[in-house]
Tab-separated table of C-alpha atoms in Angstrom:
chain	number	residue	atom	x	y	z
G	1	MET	CA	1.871	17.880	-12.826
G	2	ALA	CA	-1.478	16.392	-13.703
G	3	ASP	CA	-4.415	18.755	-13.677
G	4	THR	CA	-6.450	17.380	-10.713
G	5	SER	CA	-9.443	19.718	-11.318
G	6	VAL	CA	-12.480	17.844	-12.518
G	7	LYS	CA	-13.241	18.236	-16.239
G	8	ASN	CA	-16.514	17.473	-17.874
G	9	GLY	CA	-16.142	14.343	-20.034
G	10	LYS	CA	-19.356	14.778	-21.974
G	11	GLY	CA	-19.005	14.872	-25.691
G	12	ARG	CA	-15.783	12.764	-25.528
G	13	SER	CA	-17.388	9.593	-26.801
G	14	ASN	CA	-14.619	8.972	-29.303
G	15	ASP	CA	-12.047	9.014	-26.478
G	16	ARG	CA	-13.903	6.725	-24.048
G	17	ALA	CA	-11.643	3.750	-25.015
G	18	ARG	CA	-8.753	5.781	-23.577
G	19	ILE	CA	-10.332	6.663	-20.199
G	20	TRP	CA	-9.475	4.746	-17.106
G	21	GLY	CA	-10.890	4.460	-13.597
G	22	GLY	CA	-8.806	4.505	-10.392
G	23	ILE	CA	-9.918	3.730	-6.833
G	24	ASP	CA	-8.083	4.441	-3.612
G	25	LEU	CA	-9.375	2.200	-0.767
G	26	GLY	CA	-8.583	3.807	2.585
G	27	GLY	CA	-9.418	3.110	6.112
G	28	THR	CA	-11.922	5.966	6.371
G	29	LYS	CA	-12.700	6.914	2.785
G	30	ILE	CA	-12.876	5.570	-0.788
G	31	GLU	CA	-11.632	7.975	-3.456
G	32	ALA	CA	-12.351	7.274	-7.149
G	33	VAL	CA	-11.207	9.151	-10.235
G	34	VAL	CA	-11.612	8.840	-14.014
G	35	VAL	CA	-8.573	9.974	-15.931
G	36	ASP	CA	-7.432	10.311	-19.575
G	37	ALA	CA	-4.084	9.162	-21.045
G	38	ARG	CA	-2.370	12.277	-19.725
G	39	GLY	CA	-3.474	11.613	-16.202
G	40	GLU	CA	-5.939	14.484	-16.189
G	41	VAL	CA	-8.887	14.026	-13.847
G	42	LEU	CA	-12.209	13.975	-15.665
G	43	GLY	CA	-14.404	12.957	-12.771
G	44	ARG	CA	-14.043	12.107	-9.082
G	45	ALA	CA	-16.013	10.939	-6.143
G	46	ARG	CA	-15.545	10.154	-2.464
G	47	HIS	CA	-17.552	7.831	-0.235
G	48	THR	CA	-17.106	6.666	3.377
G	49	THR	CA	-15.393	3.246	3.847
G	50	PRO	CA	-17.744	0.737	5.401
G	51	VAL	CA	-16.913	0.099	8.991
G	52	LYS	CA	-18.296	-3.406	9.037
G	53	GLY	CA	-19.658	-5.951	6.620
G	54	GLY	CA	-16.300	-7.315	5.455
G	55	PRO	CA	-14.985	-7.556	1.866
G	56	GLY	CA	-18.384	-7.966	0.191
G	57	GLU	CA	-19.641	-4.611	1.520
G	58	VAL	CA	-16.331	-3.046	0.533
G	59	VAL	CA	-16.741	-4.195	-3.070
G	60	LYS	CA	-20.211	-2.705	-3.274
G	61	GLU	CA	-18.936	0.669	-2.033
G	62	LEU	CA	-15.972	0.553	-4.419
G	63	TYR	CA	-18.349	0.058	-7.359
G	64	GLY	CA	-20.749	2.815	-6.098
G	65	THR	CA	-17.909	5.358	-5.749
G	66	LEU	CA	-16.463	4.408	-9.140
G	67	GLY	CA	-19.883	4.707	-10.727
G	68	GLU	CA	-20.314	8.245	-9.273
G	69	ALA	CA	-16.914	9.336	-10.592
G	70	ALA	CA	-17.621	7.916	-14.024
G	71	ARG	CA	-21.020	9.627	-14.291
G	72	THR	CA	-19.376	12.881	-13.321
G	73	ALA	CA	-17.192	12.388	-16.406
G	74	GLY	CA	-20.276	11.668	-18.504
G	75	LEU	CA	-19.989	7.865	-18.883
G	76	GLU	CA	-20.866	4.591	-17.241
G	77	PRO	CA	-18.212	2.319	-15.641
G	78	ALA	CA	-18.611	-0.258	-18.326
G	79	LYS	CA	-17.170	2.193	-20.855
G	80	LEU	CA	-13.930	2.480	-19.022
G	81	ALA	CA	-10.834	1.004	-20.709
G	82	GLY	CA	-9.737	-0.399	-17.410
G	83	VAL	CA	-9.978	-0.006	-13.625
G	84	GLY	CA	-7.195	-0.034	-10.985
G	85	VAL	CA	-7.580	-0.293	-7.242
G	86	GLY	CA	-5.001	0.600	-4.689
G	87	ALA	CA	-5.621	-1.145	-1.350
G	88	PRO	CA	-3.954	-1.480	2.060
G	89	GLY	CA	-2.851	-4.880	3.290
G	90	SER	CA	-1.407	-7.766	1.419
G	91	VAL	CA	-2.144	-7.431	-2.331
G	92	ASP	CA	-1.552	-10.224	-4.757
G	93	ALA	CA	-1.599	-8.420	-8.071
G	94	ASN	CA	-1.596	-11.671	-10.074
G	95	SER	CA	-4.683	-13.138	-8.448
G	96	GLY	CA	-6.329	-9.814	-7.659
G	97	THR	CA	-6.820	-10.658	-4.023
G	98	LEU	CA	-6.522	-8.717	-0.832
G	99	ALA	CA	-5.647	-10.211	2.534
G	100	HIS	CA	-4.408	-9.201	6.030
G	101	THR	CA	-6.298	-5.982	6.254
G	102	SER	CA	-6.664	-4.375	9.738
G	103	ASN	CA	-8.104	-0.901	8.966
G	104	VAL	CA	-10.899	-1.644	6.573
G	105	ALA	CA	-14.409	-2.772	7.313
G	106	GLY	CA	-13.416	-4.657	10.432
G	107	GLY	CA	-10.507	-6.333	8.598
G	108	TRP	CA	-10.033	-9.789	7.289
G	109	GLU	CA	-7.070	-12.180	7.086
G	110	GLU	CA	-7.762	-14.665	4.211
G	111	PRO	CA	-7.292	-13.628	0.514
G	112	TYR	CA	-10.463	-12.183	-0.980
G	113	PRO	CA	-10.919	-11.768	-4.764
G	114	ILE	CA	-11.675	-8.058	-4.791
G	115	ALA	CA	-10.614	-7.623	-8.453
G	116	SER	CA	-12.758	-10.466	-9.671
G	117	ASP	CA	-15.836	-9.375	-7.799
G	118	LEU	CA	-15.447	-5.772	-8.761
G	119	GLY	CA	-14.756	-6.788	-12.332
G	120	ASP	CA	-18.086	-8.672	-12.427
G	121	LEU	CA	-19.893	-5.460	-11.458
G	122	VAL	CA	-17.913	-3.200	-13.782
G	123	GLY	CA	-18.080	-5.649	-16.662
G	124	GLY	CA	-14.377	-5.391	-17.388
G	125	LYS	CA	-10.837	-6.144	-16.106
G	126	VAL	CA	-9.789	-4.783	-12.729
G	127	VAL	CA	-6.152	-4.702	-11.580
G	128	MET	CA	-4.824	-4.223	-8.067
G	129	GLY	CA	-1.765	-2.798	-6.325
G	130	ASN	CA	-0.715	-1.694	-2.847
G	131	ASP	CA	-2.331	1.671	-2.068
G	132	VAL	CA	0.797	3.519	-1.163
G	133	GLN	CA	2.966	1.967	-3.881
G	134	VAL	CA	0.584	3.202	-6.553
G	135	ALA	CA	0.246	6.642	-4.853
G	136	VAL	CA	4.001	7.017	-4.761
G	137	ALA	CA	4.253	5.952	-8.416
G	138	ALA	CA	1.751	8.733	-9.272
G	139	GLU	CA	3.756	11.321	-7.285
G	140	TYR	CA	6.903	10.174	-9.085
G	141	LYS	CA	5.474	10.563	-12.554
G	142	LEU	CA	3.157	13.541	-12.027
G	143	GLY	CA	3.809	15.153	-8.713
G	144	ALA	CA	6.404	15.927	-6.045
G	145	GLY	CA	8.712	13.089	-7.190
G	146	ARG	CA	9.386	14.519	-10.654
G	147	GLY	CA	13.053	15.168	-11.257
G	148	TYR	CA	14.340	12.615	-8.819
G	149	ARG	CA	15.649	9.071	-9.593
G	150	SER	CA	14.968	7.549	-6.226
G	151	VAL	CA	12.250	8.476	-3.751
G	152	LEU	CA	10.612	7.131	-0.567
G	153	GLY	CA	6.972	7.842	-0.089
G	154	VAL	CA	5.481	7.735	3.437
G	155	TRP	CA	1.685	7.872	3.621
G	156	TRP	CA	0.585	9.019	7.043
G	157	GLY	CA	-3.077	8.314	7.695
G	158	THR	CA	-5.248	5.679	9.300
G	159	GLY	CA	-2.096	3.565	9.190
G	160	VAL	CA	1.397	4.398	7.921
G	161	GLY	CA	2.302	3.050	4.529
G	162	GLY	CA	5.312	3.418	2.299
G	163	GLY	CA	6.458	3.038	-1.238
G	164	LEU	CA	9.805	3.122	-3.092
G	165	VAL	CA	11.106	4.099	-6.522
G	166	LEU	CA	14.740	3.130	-6.891
G	167	ASN	CA	16.664	4.385	-9.839
G	168	GLY	CA	13.502	5.114	-11.766
G	169	VAL	CA	11.852	1.681	-11.094
G	170	PRO	CA	9.032	1.033	-8.549
G	171	TRP	CA	10.477	-1.424	-6.055
G	172	ARG	CA	7.859	-3.916	-4.781
G	173	GLY	CA	10.170	-6.710	-3.647
G	174	GLN	CA	8.070	-9.892	-3.354
G	175	GLY	CA	4.907	-7.748	-3.111
G	176	SER	CA	5.131	-5.991	0.196
G	177	ALA	CA	8.183	-3.697	-0.077
G	178	GLY	CA	7.850	-0.322	1.541
G	179	GLU	CA	5.879	-1.316	4.609
G	180	ILE	CA	7.566	1.336	6.713
G	181	GLY	CA	4.581	1.378	9.132
G	182	HIS	CA	5.682	-2.079	10.306
G	183	MET	CA	9.312	-1.259	10.902
G	184	VAL	CA	10.035	-1.724	14.560
G	185	VAL	CA	10.917	1.678	16.160
G	186	LYS	CA	10.717	0.338	19.723
G	187	PRO	CA	11.370	-3.286	20.564
G	188	ASN	CA	8.542	-4.722	22.738
G	189	GLY	CA	6.782	-1.388	22.540
G	190	ALA	CA	3.111	-0.499	21.902
G	191	ARG	CA	0.814	-3.125	20.360
G	192	CYS	CA	0.162	-2.515	16.653
G	193	GLY	CA	-3.044	-3.334	14.825
G	194	CYS	CA	-1.029	-6.062	12.947
G	195	GLY	CA	-0.674	-7.864	16.299
G	196	ARG	CA	3.023	-7.129	16.757
G	197	ARG	CA	4.765	-4.800	19.040
G	198	GLY	CA	6.750	-1.634	18.513
G	199	CYS	CA	5.761	-0.873	14.911
G	200	LEU	CA	5.838	2.701	13.700
G	201	GLU	CA	2.104	2.469	12.949
G	202	ALA	CA	1.477	1.710	16.645
G	203	TYR	CA	2.667	5.216	17.399
G	204	ALA	CA	1.864	7.221	14.310
G	205	GLY	CA	-1.184	5.568	12.722
G	206	ARG	CA	-4.299	7.553	13.204
G	207	ALA	CA	-6.242	4.488	14.271
G	208	SER	CA	-3.641	3.742	16.969
G	209	MET	CA	-3.636	7.297	18.088
G	210	GLU	CA	-7.389	7.273	18.371
G	211	ARG	CA	-7.198	4.172	20.653
G	212	LYS	CA	-4.632	5.930	22.786
G	213	ALA	CA	-6.856	8.975	23.008
G	214	GLN	CA	-9.797	6.854	24.055
G	215	ALA	CA	-7.787	5.143	26.745
G	216	ALA	CA	-6.543	8.624	28.064
G	217	VAL	CA	-10.175	9.831	28.318
G	218	LYS	CA	-11.092	6.715	30.316
G	219	ARG	CA	-8.312	7.547	32.670
G	220	GLY	CA	-9.874	10.947	33.222
G	221	GLU	CA	-7.634	13.030	30.971
G	222	LYS	CA	-9.346	16.025	29.305
G	223	THR	CA	-9.252	16.558	25.506
G	224	LEU	CA	-11.110	18.477	22.824
G	225	LEU	CA	-10.565	15.673	20.285
G	226	PHE	CA	-13.915	13.868	20.701
G	227	ASP	CA	-15.865	17.190	21.028
G	228	ILE	CA	-14.398	18.322	17.715
G	229	MET	CA	-15.254	14.985	16.202
G	230	ARG	CA	-18.872	15.302	17.182
G	231	ASP	CA	-19.038	18.920	16.082
G	232	LYS	CA	-17.800	17.833	12.699
G	233	GLY	CA	-20.346	15.018	12.424
G	234	ARG	CA	-17.554	12.419	12.296
G	235	THR	CA	-17.569	8.981	13.899
G	236	ARG	CA	-13.789	8.736	13.996
G	237	LEU	CA	-10.849	11.066	14.718
G	238	SER	CA	-10.241	12.140	11.118
G	239	SER	CA	-7.269	14.172	9.962
G	240	GLY	CA	-9.352	17.310	10.115
G	241	VAL	CA	-10.197	16.610	13.747
G	242	TRP	CA	-6.463	16.195	14.592
G	243	SER	CA	-5.593	19.416	12.737
G	244	LYS	CA	-8.247	21.461	14.582
G	245	ALA	CA	-7.208	20.032	17.927
G	246	LEU	CA	-3.593	20.990	17.288
G	247	LYS	CA	-4.595	24.531	16.294
G	248	GLU	CA	-6.571	24.724	19.600
G	249	LYS	CA	-3.324	23.530	21.372
G	250	ASP	CA	-5.108	20.524	22.863
G	251	PRO	CA	-2.524	18.899	25.214
G	252	LEU	CA	-3.372	15.289	24.462
G	253	ALA	CA	-3.492	15.774	20.663
G	254	THR	CA	-0.219	17.727	20.879
G	255	ARG	CA	1.493	15.005	22.878
G	256	LEU	CA	0.333	12.172	20.667
G	257	ILE	CA	1.283	13.878	17.441
G	258	HIS	CA	4.710	14.864	18.928
G	259	ARG	CA	5.391	11.202	19.673
G	260	ALA	CA	4.183	10.175	16.196
G	261	VAL	CA	6.548	12.762	14.589
G	262	ALA	CA	9.458	11.490	16.713
G	263	MET	CA	8.854	7.824	15.693
G	264	MET	CA	8.470	8.886	12.067
G	265	GLY	CA	11.864	10.496	12.284
G	266	VAL	CA	13.430	7.268	13.525
G	267	ALA	CA	11.854	5.123	10.819
G	268	VAL	CA	12.423	7.459	7.833
G	269	ALA	CA	16.059	8.078	8.915
G	270	SER	CA	16.658	4.411	9.097
G	271	VAL	CA	15.391	3.901	5.447
G	272	ILE	CA	17.654	6.821	4.434
G	273	ASN	CA	20.686	5.181	6.080
G	274	LEU	CA	19.913	1.977	4.133
G	275	LEU	CA	18.940	3.230	0.736
G	276	ASP	CA	20.161	6.857	0.555
G	277	VAL	CA	17.219	7.962	-1.627
G	278	GLU	CA	17.254	11.559	-2.974
G	279	ALA	CA	13.816	12.633	-1.721
G	280	VAL	CA	11.044	11.798	0.762
G	281	ILE	CA	7.366	12.536	-0.057
G	282	ILE	CA	4.965	12.686	2.854
G	283	GLY	CA	1.330	12.050	1.892
G	284	GLY	CA	-1.809	10.413	3.298
G	285	GLY	CA	-4.617	12.060	5.141
G	286	LEU	CA	-2.598	13.394	8.025
G	287	GLY	CA	0.533	14.119	5.961
G	288	SER	CA	-1.373	16.229	3.443
G	289	ARG	CA	-3.589	17.857	6.032
G	290	LEU	CA	-0.769	18.912	8.361
G	291	GLY	CA	1.380	20.005	5.529
G	292	PRO	CA	4.844	21.577	5.129
G	293	GLN	CA	5.253	22.560	8.791
G	294	PHE	CA	4.988	18.933	9.916
G	295	VAL	CA	7.183	17.692	6.983
G	296	GLU	CA	9.769	20.051	8.423
G	297	ARG	CA	9.240	18.679	11.868
G	298	ILE	CA	9.730	15.093	10.614
G	299	SER	CA	12.962	16.237	8.881
G	300	ASP	CA	14.165	17.648	12.170
G	301	ALA	CA	13.225	14.481	14.024
G	302	MET	CA	15.304	12.483	11.478
G	303	GLY	CA	18.438	14.482	12.158
G	304	PRO	CA	19.763	12.651	15.262
G	305	HIS	CA	19.403	9.302	13.540
G	306	LEU	CA	21.009	10.032	10.197
G	307	PHE	CA	24.437	8.599	9.443
G	308	ILE	CA	25.296	11.315	6.819
G	309	THR	CA	23.940	14.304	8.668
G	310	GLU	CA	25.122	16.867	6.167
G	311	ARG	CA	23.148	15.345	3.313
G	312	LYS	CA	19.545	15.118	4.201
G	313	PRO	CA	17.132	14.035	1.436
G	314	ALA	CA	14.741	16.640	-0.049
G	315	MET	CA	11.449	16.588	1.867
G	316	HIS	CA	8.088	17.309	0.097
G	317	VAL	CA	4.388	17.123	0.752
G	318	ALA	CA	2.545	15.071	-1.884
G	319	GLU	CA	1.394	17.417	-4.681
G	320	LEU	CA	-1.526	15.346	-5.869
G	321	GLY	CA	-3.014	15.394	-2.345
G	322	ASP	CA	-5.904	13.113	-1.639
G	323	LEU	CA	-6.041	12.057	-5.311
G	324	SER	CA	-2.527	10.497	-5.538
G	325	GLY	CA	-3.694	7.043	-4.621
G	326	ALA	CA	-6.656	7.004	-7.045
G	327	ILE	CA	-4.661	8.508	-9.860
G	328	GLY	CA	-1.890	5.980	-9.265
G	329	ALA	CA	-4.410	3.188	-9.331
G	330	ALA	CA	-5.739	4.448	-12.654
G	331	LEU	CA	-2.221	4.565	-14.099
G	332	LEU	CA	-1.767	1.022	-12.899
G	333	ALA	CA	-4.720	0.053	-15.127
G	334	GLY	CA	-3.487	1.536	-18.331
G	335	PRO	CA	-2.168	5.054	-19.113
G	336	ARG	CA	1.608	5.245	-18.923
G	337	MET	CA	3.228	8.632	-19.126
């Protein structure tokens, strides 16, 4: 596994041509790393994702986060051999554009040239990939997916994303393979942020659960969720807020998470019935925060829906944690292990 501790990159000027930057654009945070050819993290930084301002504001924050990570490693972004960005939504890797976002900076529908704009600021080439696909690729090479030929990654956070490696090859389809969050788990069910009904993300995505919690409070239901949010100085129900509310046995948080786990079981089991992968890796903000206990609960929720019940896939929490997406984006830019 890659060493995800931060190492000081000062005095490494001869190696700077073999150092890459990776950025993970999430709904609530932007994570940036600088890695060497072995995937070791030399510098990292985390900033809050803009809640408004559209793609232009997002590009500025991407650059600011990358700059901080690079300076932690003792160099400027312009010295990086390449930069990769993992982003949610519809990514066109060839044109470097991002479209159909719903959880970032108010969202936008039309393709926006993120790679080109960020490349102008960095002074070099920027490549893009789907956020979960690159995170799963990093886990496959350096983390929980080592030793398997075929894996499904499910990233449980602001939304629910997925990624696939089939017989050793990342499977991207025509560009949007792995969108498990938009598998329909209940026809004509709850409205999803994508505008459709019954998607897994409408039940398990943190943004959707927050909207349900707000609606419950308006109906007069009591919950600790928003008190914990304010105590933590947050403006949204982060993974840490949900985790604390569950530890406090908050009834609303418990009910919403229970429903999320049940729907995750339906969706993941359906993928297993179709593809029969060897392992499932659960990552993302909620997946990593809630940890092995909830991975086991998802495994149990899969049971009634599996065709081959005696051969469940191996279930793992992402080993690279919050850095899997950023490390995967950096690998996309250059280093191949």
